[in-house]
Tab-separated table of C-alpha atoms in Angstrom:
chain	number	residue	atom	x	y	z
A	1	MET	CA	-68.418	46.545	14.913
A	2	SER	CA	-67.546	49.547	13.311
A	3	LEU	CA	-66.061	52.761	14.569
A	4	LYS	CA	-68.228	55.769	14.792
A	5	ALA	CA	-66.311	59.094	14.548
A	6	GLY	CA	-67.903	62.556	14.694
A	7	ILE	CA	-66.627	65.462	12.731
A	8	VAL	CA	-66.803	68.378	14.775
A	9	GLY	CA	-65.631	72.197	14.776
A	10	LEU	CA	-66.417	75.753	14.356
A	11	PRO	CA	-68.506	76.891	11.529
A	12	ASN	CA	-66.751	77.205	8.158
A	13	VAL	CA	-63.402	75.314	9.237
A	14	GLY	CA	-63.851	72.816	6.383
A	15	LYS	CA	-65.842	70.063	8.209
A	16	SER	CA	-68.318	69.430	5.332
A	17	THR	CA	-65.528	69.641	2.761
A	18	LEU	CA	-63.799	66.881	4.771
A	19	PHE	CA	-66.990	64.868	4.927
A	20	ASN	CA	-67.371	65.262	1.236
A	21	ALA	CA	-63.882	63.807	0.561
A	22	ILE	CA	-64.560	61.025	2.912
A	23	THR	CA	-67.768	59.717	1.452
A	24	LYS	CA	-67.344	60.813	-1.979
A	25	THR	CA	-70.580	62.575	-1.726
A	26	HIS	CA	-71.605	66.240	-2.265
A	27	ILE	CA	-73.562	67.871	0.924
A	28	LEU	CA	-74.046	71.195	1.408
A	29	ALA	CA	-70.791	73.174	1.785
A	30	ALA	CA	-71.845	76.806	2.238
A	31	ASN	CA	-69.961	79.845	3.614
A	32	TYR	CA	-72.015	80.405	6.336
A	33	PRO	CA	-72.724	78.895	9.664
A	34	PHE	CA	-75.232	75.758	10.164
A	35	ALA	CA	-74.848	74.598	6.571
A	36	THR	CA	-75.029	71.101	7.808
A	37	ILE	CA	-78.209	71.111	9.728
A	38	GLU	CA	-78.893	67.576	10.013
A	39	PRO	CA	-75.876	65.018	10.768
A	40	ASN	CA	-74.893	63.318	7.588
A	41	VAL	CA	-73.625	59.842	8.066
A	42	GLY	CA	-71.163	57.897	5.790
A	43	VAL	CA	-69.551	54.567	5.986
A	44	VAL	CA	-65.961	54.314	4.421
A	45	THR	CA	-63.707	51.231	4.354
A	46	VAL	CA	-60.451	50.888	6.364
A	47	PRO	CA	-57.378	51.009	4.072
A	48	ASP	CA	-55.709	47.678	4.168
A	49	LYS	CA	-53.484	46.216	1.683
A	50	ARG	CA	-53.612	42.817	3.373
A	51	LEU	CA	-57.145	42.456	1.938
A	52	ASP	CA	-55.719	42.861	-1.637
A	53	PHE	CA	-53.333	39.807	-1.153
A	54	LEU	CA	-56.131	37.748	0.588
A	55	ASN	CA	-58.466	38.504	-2.287
A	56	GLU	CA	-55.940	37.480	-4.902
A	57	LEU	CA	-55.036	34.279	-3.030
A	58	TYR	CA	-58.724	32.987	-2.241
A	59	HIS	CA	-60.786	34.696	-5.165
A	60	PRO	CA	-63.617	34.995	-2.894
A	61	LYS	CA	-67.135	35.390	-4.081
A	62	SER	CA	-67.327	38.326	-1.498
A	63	LEU	CA	-64.738	40.708	-0.266
A	64	VAL	CA	-65.605	42.685	3.022
A	65	PRO	CA	-63.554	45.297	4.520
A	66	ALA	CA	-63.611	46.805	7.965
A	67	THR	CA	-65.223	50.292	7.902
A	68	VAL	CA	-65.519	53.512	9.752
A	69	GLU	CA	-68.487	55.540	10.402
A	70	PHE	CA	-68.004	59.291	9.777
A	71	THR	CA	-70.935	61.791	11.024
A	72	ASP	CA	-70.593	65.346	9.972
A	73	ILE	CA	-72.220	67.620	12.664
A	74	ALA	CA	-73.262	70.812	12.160
A	75	GLY	CA	-70.901	73.732	13.324
A	76	LEU	CA	-70.450	74.547	17.084
A	77	VAL	CA	-70.470	78.126	18.355
A	78	LYS	CA	-70.197	79.705	22.047
A	79	GLY	CA	-73.264	79.007	23.987
A	80	ALA	CA	-74.120	75.712	22.426
A	81	SER	CA	-74.392	73.891	25.670
A	82	LYS	CA	-77.152	76.705	26.372
A	83	GLY	CA	-78.866	76.168	23.289
A	84	GLU	CA	-77.120	78.785	20.931
A	85	GLY	CA	-76.875	77.850	17.502
A	86	LEU	CA	-77.890	74.356	17.075
A	87	GLY	CA	-76.966	73.836	20.918
A	88	ASN	CA	-78.255	70.664	22.261
A	89	LYS	CA	-79.272	69.165	18.861
A	90	PHE	CA	-75.421	69.026	18.014
A	91	LEU	CA	-74.579	67.720	21.395
A	92	SER	CA	-77.105	64.907	21.374
A	93	HIS	CA	-75.624	63.794	17.887
A	94	ILE	CA	-72.008	63.832	19.499
A	95	ARG	CA	-72.840	61.732	22.247
A	96	GLU	CA	-73.638	58.537	19.834
A	97	VAL	CA	-69.958	58.528	18.501
A	98	ASP	CA	-66.887	56.633	19.920
A	99	ALA	CA	-64.069	59.206	19.007
A	100	ILE	CA	-64.172	63.005	18.039
A	101	ILE	CA	-62.447	64.329	14.843
A	102	ASN	CA	-62.055	68.052	15.874
A	103	VAL	CA	-61.370	70.044	12.303
A	104	VAL	CA	-59.520	73.152	13.253
A	105	ARG	CA	-58.936	75.808	10.505
A	106	CYS	CA	-55.324	76.617	10.177
A	107	PHE	CA	-55.487	78.603	6.877
A	108	GLU	CA	-56.132	82.170	5.796
A	109	ASP	CA	-58.792	83.118	3.177
A	110	GLU	CA	-60.344	86.659	3.308
A	111	ASN	CA	-63.462	84.987	0.871
A	112	ILE	CA	-64.320	82.531	3.966
A	113	THR	CA	-65.578	84.074	6.904
A	114	HIS	CA	-64.249	83.023	10.459
A	115	VAL	CA	-66.966	82.945	13.120
A	116	GLU	CA	-64.763	84.474	15.521
A	117	GLY	CA	-62.966	87.138	13.109
A	118	ASN	CA	-59.548	85.830	12.674
A	119	ILE	CA	-57.537	82.472	13.004
A	120	ASP	CA	-56.565	81.275	16.245
A	121	PRO	CA	-56.541	77.397	16.382
A	122	ILE	CA	-55.993	77.154	20.216
A	123	ARG	CA	-58.976	79.554	20.744
A	124	ASP	CA	-61.263	77.579	18.464
A	125	VAL	CA	-60.267	74.407	20.140
A	126	GLU	CA	-60.814	75.798	23.809
A	127	ILE	CA	-64.282	77.158	22.486
A	128	ILE	CA	-65.343	73.470	21.755
A	129	ASP	CA	-63.724	71.998	25.021
A	130	VAL	CA	-65.685	74.525	27.158
A	131	GLU	CA	-69.026	73.823	25.428
A	132	LEU	CA	-68.577	70.077	25.902
A	133	ILE	CA	-67.531	70.465	29.437
A	134	LEU	CA	-70.427	72.463	30.092
A	135	ALA	CA	-72.823	69.653	28.359
A	136	ASP	CA	-71.065	67.005	30.545
A	137	LEU	CA	-71.561	69.089	33.824
A	138	GLU	CA	-75.151	69.302	33.037
A	139	VAL	CA	-75.555	65.517	32.706
A	140	ILE	CA	-73.561	65.003	36.003
A	141	GLU	CA	-75.571	67.563	37.881
A	142	ASN	CA	-78.893	66.428	36.250
A	143	ARG	CA	-77.980	62.636	37.932
A	144	ILE	CA	-76.779	64.167	41.239
A	145	ALA	CA	-80.085	65.795	41.373
A	146	LYS	CA	-82.064	62.842	40.658
A	147	LEU	CA	-80.353	60.848	43.307
A	148	GLY	CA	-81.112	63.704	45.829
A	149	LYS	CA	-80.671	62.345	49.470
A	150	LYS	CA	-79.072	59.304	48.307
A	151	MET	CA	-75.901	61.202	47.556
A	152	SER	CA	-75.280	61.896	51.173
A	153	MET	CA	-77.004	58.388	52.338
A	154	ALA	CA	-75.039	55.845	49.970
A	155	LYS	CA	-74.439	52.536	51.994
A	156	SER	CA	-74.280	49.939	49.356
A	157	LYS	CA	-70.904	49.369	47.490
A	158	GLU	CA	-72.360	50.186	44.126
A	159	GLU	CA	-74.183	53.368	45.692
A	160	ILE	CA	-70.893	54.697	47.053
A	161	LEU	CA	-69.125	54.028	43.873
A	162	GLU	CA	-71.782	56.185	41.784
A	163	VAL	CA	-71.673	59.010	44.301
A	164	ASN	CA	-67.842	59.156	44.388
A	165	THR	CA	-67.454	58.823	40.930
A	166	LEU	CA	-70.218	61.446	40.145
A	167	ASN	CA	-68.522	63.984	42.603
A	168	LYS	CA	-65.018	63.273	40.947
A	169	CYS	CA	-66.432	64.028	37.350
A	170	LYS	CA	-68.232	67.055	38.651
A	171	ASP	CA	-65.096	68.427	40.579
A	172	ALA	CA	-63.204	68.076	37.281
A	173	LEU	CA	-65.544	69.466	34.920
A	174	THR	CA	-66.174	72.556	37.328
A	175	ASN	CA	-62.376	73.417	37.296
A	176	GLY	CA	-62.743	73.393	33.540
A	177	LYS	CA	-61.030	69.792	33.079
A	178	LEU	CA	-61.803	67.217	30.439
A	179	LEU	CA	-62.769	63.947	31.593
A	180	ARG	CA	-60.487	62.150	29.134
A	181	LYS	CA	-57.690	63.985	31.042
A	182	CYS	CA	-58.775	62.237	34.507
A	183	GLU	CA	-57.835	58.853	36.059
A	184	PHE	CA	-60.661	56.372	36.296
A	185	ASN	CA	-60.410	52.745	37.246
A	186	ASP	CA	-62.409	50.086	35.547
A	187	ASP	CA	-65.563	50.137	37.739
A	188	GLU	CA	-65.644	53.993	37.459
A	189	LEU	CA	-65.406	53.517	33.586
A	190	LYS	CA	-68.081	50.912	33.339
A	191	LEU	CA	-70.540	53.106	35.445
A	192	LEU	CA	-69.647	56.110	33.471
A	193	LYS	CA	-70.159	54.416	30.061
A	194	ALA	CA	-73.900	54.779	30.712
A	195	PHE	CA	-73.764	58.341	30.657
A	196	ASN	CA	-72.068	58.621	27.221
A	197	LEU	CA	-70.214	61.671	28.327
A	198	ILE	CA	-68.626	63.585	25.430
A	199	THR	CA	-65.069	64.723	27.083
A	200	LEU	CA	-64.188	60.878	27.773
A	201	LYS	CA	-63.942	60.465	24.190
A	202	PRO	CA	-60.712	60.286	22.545
A	203	VAL	CA	-60.042	63.221	20.159
A	204	LEU	CA	-57.981	63.436	16.894
A	205	PHE	CA	-57.217	67.068	15.573
A	206	VAL	CA	-57.555	67.666	11.836
A	207	ALA	CA	-55.455	70.777	10.989
A	208	ASN	CA	-56.930	72.002	7.730
A	209	VAL	CA	-54.525	73.903	5.702
A	210	ASN	CA	-54.134	75.308	2.213
A	211	GLU	CA	-52.556	73.467	-0.502
A	212	ASP	CA	-49.088	75.409	-0.063
A	213	ALA	CA	-48.912	74.343	3.612
A	214	ILE	CA	-49.478	70.588	2.748
A	215	LEU	CA	-46.493	70.821	0.591
A	216	SER	CA	-44.346	72.445	3.016
A	217	SER	CA	-45.694	70.102	5.553
A	218	GLY	CA	-47.452	72.831	7.759
A	219	ASN	CA	-47.432	76.170	8.719
A	220	LYS	CA	-47.183	78.394	11.857
A	221	TYR	CA	-50.761	77.674	12.883
A	222	THR	CA	-50.176	73.701	12.663
A	223	GLU	CA	-46.979	74.024	14.781
A	224	VAL	CA	-48.989	75.835	17.572
A	225	LEU	CA	-51.753	73.219	17.316
A	226	LYS	CA	-49.278	70.521	17.371
A	227	GLU	CA	-47.687	71.743	20.461
A	228	TYR	CA	-51.265	72.167	22.096
A	229	ALA	CA	-52.296	68.652	20.799
A	230	GLU	CA	-49.038	66.935	22.464
A	231	LYS	CA	-49.975	68.377	25.794
A	232	GLU	CA	-53.444	66.904	25.432
A	233	ASP	CA	-51.805	63.506	24.662
A	234	ALA	CA	-53.940	63.780	21.296
A	235	SER	CA	-52.716	63.503	17.575
A	236	VAL	CA	-52.715	66.023	14.556
A	237	ILE	CA	-53.205	65.113	11.048
A	238	ILE	CA	-52.319	68.077	8.656
A	239	MET	CA	-54.768	68.021	5.826
A	240	CYS	CA	-56.124	70.025	2.833
A	241	CYS	CA	-59.582	69.218	2.714
A	242	GLU	CA	-60.251	70.935	-0.259
A	243	MET	CA	-57.362	68.925	-2.053
A	244	GLU	CA	-58.645	65.821	-0.583
A	245	SER	CA	-62.141	66.388	-1.747
A	246	GLU	CA	-60.741	66.985	-5.243
A	247	LEU	CA	-58.652	63.817	-5.096
A	248	SER	CA	-61.604	61.834	-4.000
A	249	GLY	CA	-63.209	62.686	-7.177
A	250	LEU	CA	-60.482	60.786	-9.331
A	251	GLU	CA	-59.879	57.289	-10.527
A	252	ASN	CA	-57.480	55.446	-8.502
A	253	GLU	CA	-54.717	55.657	-11.341
A	254	GLU	CA	-55.263	59.547	-11.918
A	255	LYS	CA	-55.288	59.961	-7.986
A	256	ASN	CA	-52.201	58.115	-7.415
A	257	ALA	CA	-50.400	60.067	-10.273
A	258	LEU	CA	-51.234	63.313	-8.829
A	259	MET	CA	-50.183	62.406	-5.362
A	260	LEU	CA	-46.833	61.147	-6.888
A	261	GLU	CA	-46.616	64.543	-8.665
A	262	LEU	CA	-47.156	66.383	-5.307
A	263	GLY	CA	-44.689	64.337	-3.338
A	264	LEU	CA	-47.467	62.570	-1.467
A	265	GLN	CA	-47.053	59.025	-0.247
A	266	THR	CA	-50.374	58.629	1.312
A	267	SER	CA	-53.595	60.873	1.193
A	268	GLY	CA	-54.751	62.491	4.204
A	269	LEU	CA	-57.897	60.494	4.248
A	270	ASP	CA	-56.157	57.373	4.742
A	271	ARG	CA	-53.923	58.708	7.378
A	272	LEU	CA	-57.206	60.024	8.938
A	273	ILE	CA	-59.123	56.752	8.651
A	274	ILE	CA	-56.303	54.772	9.977
A	275	GLU	CA	-55.474	57.189	12.859
A	276	SER	CA	-59.368	57.329	13.681
A	277	TYR	CA	-59.157	53.370	13.961
A	278	ASN	CA	-55.941	53.215	16.230
A	279	ILE	CA	-56.959	55.790	18.721
A	280	LEU	CA	-59.633	53.474	20.058
A	281	GLY	CA	-57.088	50.738	20.151
A	282	LEU	CA	-58.883	48.637	17.335
A	283	ARG	CA	-57.318	46.028	15.276
A	284	THR	CA	-58.305	43.614	12.600
A	285	PHE	CA	-58.673	39.806	12.276
A	286	PHE	CA	-59.628	38.146	9.066
A	287	THR	CA	-61.803	35.137	7.967
A	288	ALA	CA	-60.980	33.746	4.612
A	289	GLY	CA	-62.180	31.171	2.366
A	290	SER	CA	-63.467	30.756	-1.295
A	291	ASP	CA	-66.966	32.223	-0.324
A	292	GLU	CA	-65.824	35.070	1.645
A	293	VAL	CA	-62.753	37.061	2.690
A	294	ARG	CA	-63.530	39.532	5.393
A	295	ALA	CA	-61.987	41.988	7.793
A	296	TRP	CA	-63.269	41.985	11.446
A	297	THR	CA	-62.777	44.879	13.819
A	298	PHE	CA	-62.044	44.027	17.506
A	299	LYS	CA	-60.373	45.807	20.561
A	300	GLU	CA	-56.846	45.313	21.248
A	301	GLY	CA	-56.870	42.914	24.414
A	302	GLN	CA	-59.931	40.755	23.333
A	303	THR	CA	-59.944	37.095	23.559
A	304	ALA	CA	-60.777	34.510	20.717
A	305	PRO	CA	-64.237	33.687	22.210
A	306	ASN	CA	-64.820	37.452	22.342
A	307	CYS	CA	-63.698	37.961	18.460
A	308	ALA	CA	-65.900	34.754	17.808
A	309	GLY	CA	-68.911	36.706	19.062
A	310	ILE	CA	-68.328	39.660	16.889
A	311	ILE	CA	-69.056	37.335	13.931
A	312	HIS	CA	-72.122	35.694	15.751
A	313	THR	CA	-73.108	35.449	19.316
A	314	ASP	CA	-73.453	31.650	18.987
A	315	PHE	CA	-69.866	31.379	18.110
A	316	GLU	CA	-68.709	33.026	21.530
A	317	ARG	CA	-71.435	31.040	23.515
A	318	GLY	CA	-70.357	27.568	22.014
A	319	PHE	CA	-66.731	28.349	21.343
A	320	ILE	CA	-64.420	25.273	21.554
A	321	ARG	CA	-61.398	26.474	19.793
A	322	ALA	CA	-59.791	28.654	17.157
A	323	GLU	CA	-57.675	27.721	14.119
A	324	VAL	CA	-55.182	30.534	13.762
A	325	MET	CA	-52.619	31.681	11.335
A	326	SER	CA	-50.960	34.858	11.046
A	327	TYR	CA	-51.236	37.212	8.122
A	328	GLU	CA	-47.530	37.266	7.678
A	329	ASP	CA	-47.140	33.446	7.450
A	330	LEU	CA	-49.764	33.224	4.915
A	331	GLU	CA	-48.061	35.980	2.811
A	332	LYS	CA	-44.493	34.283	3.232
A	333	TYR	CA	-45.755	30.753	2.603
A	334	LYS	CA	-48.303	31.748	-0.193
A	335	SER	CA	-50.944	29.064	0.547
A	336	GLU	CA	-52.795	27.574	3.789
A	337	ILE	CA	-51.280	24.130	2.933
A	338	LYS	CA	-47.699	25.341	3.163
A	339	VAL	CA	-48.433	27.112	6.619
A	340	LYS	CA	-49.819	24.188	8.141
A	341	GLU	CA	-46.597	22.032	6.527
A	342	ALA	CA	-44.598	24.791	8.253
A	343	GLY	CA	-46.123	24.042	11.574
A	344	LYS	CA	-47.653	27.531	11.578
A	345	ILE	CA	-51.312	26.894	12.142
A	346	ARG	CA	-52.241	27.048	16.052
A	347	LEU	CA	-55.214	25.797	17.708
A	348	GLU	CA	-55.908	28.339	20.347
A	349	GLY	CA	-58.203	27.998	23.435
A	350	LYS	CA	-60.606	30.274	25.295
A	351	ASN	CA	-57.707	32.384	26.930
A	352	TYR	CA	-55.911	33.198	23.741
A	353	ILE	CA	-55.600	36.937	23.199
A	354	MET	CA	-56.219	37.950	19.484
A	355	GLN	CA	-53.490	39.738	17.475
A	356	ASP	CA	-53.906	42.224	14.624
A	357	GLY	CA	-53.713	40.238	11.527
A	358	ASP	CA	-54.798	36.987	12.647
A	359	ILE	CA	-56.475	34.681	10.223
A	360	CYS	CA	-59.064	32.546	12.000
A	361	TYR	CA	-61.262	29.803	11.604
A	362	PHE	CA	-63.502	29.318	14.867
A	363	ARG	CA	-65.041	25.756	15.979
A	364	PHE	CA	-68.026	26.089	18.185
A	365	ASN	CA	-70.828	24.026	19.279
A	366	VAL	CA	-74.353	25.158	20.395
């Protein structure tokens, strides 16, 4: 599985510049609304130093990291839910992602037009929220209309669940509340999954600043955005998208030297990718051998058979057991043989909850 994150925001906030940096490609990043008309998709690797160690240890023929898929979606404006700008075209693309990266302009530049006329991070965030709320409300209302009389005549447990859940969503959205801020039980969430509602998706804010603000850890606009995000139970990553785009074009040695000169320990892109990975509760397990070392993405709380199924459905169907060692133990003892001699290789069954950094060999029989 690969995390899919959608990069959204008003026109001219730096979305396409950020996408350029992420994918090391150069799509159109013009100074006018709707420069990005079709969604651009790029797959990037999740930074993970553990893979470097495993690569050195096993010298595999193939090294496969975990990935994040970023989609750069055209700028959203007021009225998008009613078809303004790119309207529903934008909204249909954002429904397909797992998490939302909301790029917010937190810099002043008289040469770059702001679609609303001035810099106001909270207003910009709220414009997008309103459009997404209206878009989800339309989906819910369409479903209610389709059910018609069943809404008042529901009798079965399943029908009652759907009616109550739809009404709950409609009430929240009508009152301007994002669905991710509502409390839903497991049955309700399972039902809502089919609707792919945008405001249920987790969000991460990227405060796009100029280089001076990066070196001083932010500015007055980022402080306002951080206060807002805290109330929304969301994270903020302060980033200079222009600088990141320049860094992404350098070789690793040059990039590291420049970051050191600037006093940056990690790039904004690395922090963005890792945080995007984390907001969905995603973790990594590994399979390792001379043929291949590979990082696999799983959701926190999944069992060993679930994770075996990520590799191949037959592995889950015929799961017998998993031979597991932790990355920390392998790093400590430097070889599988020494890990085994230390009694640190475990045999785990169907109820084992996988942990981040587990290195596994699955036994199955179909």
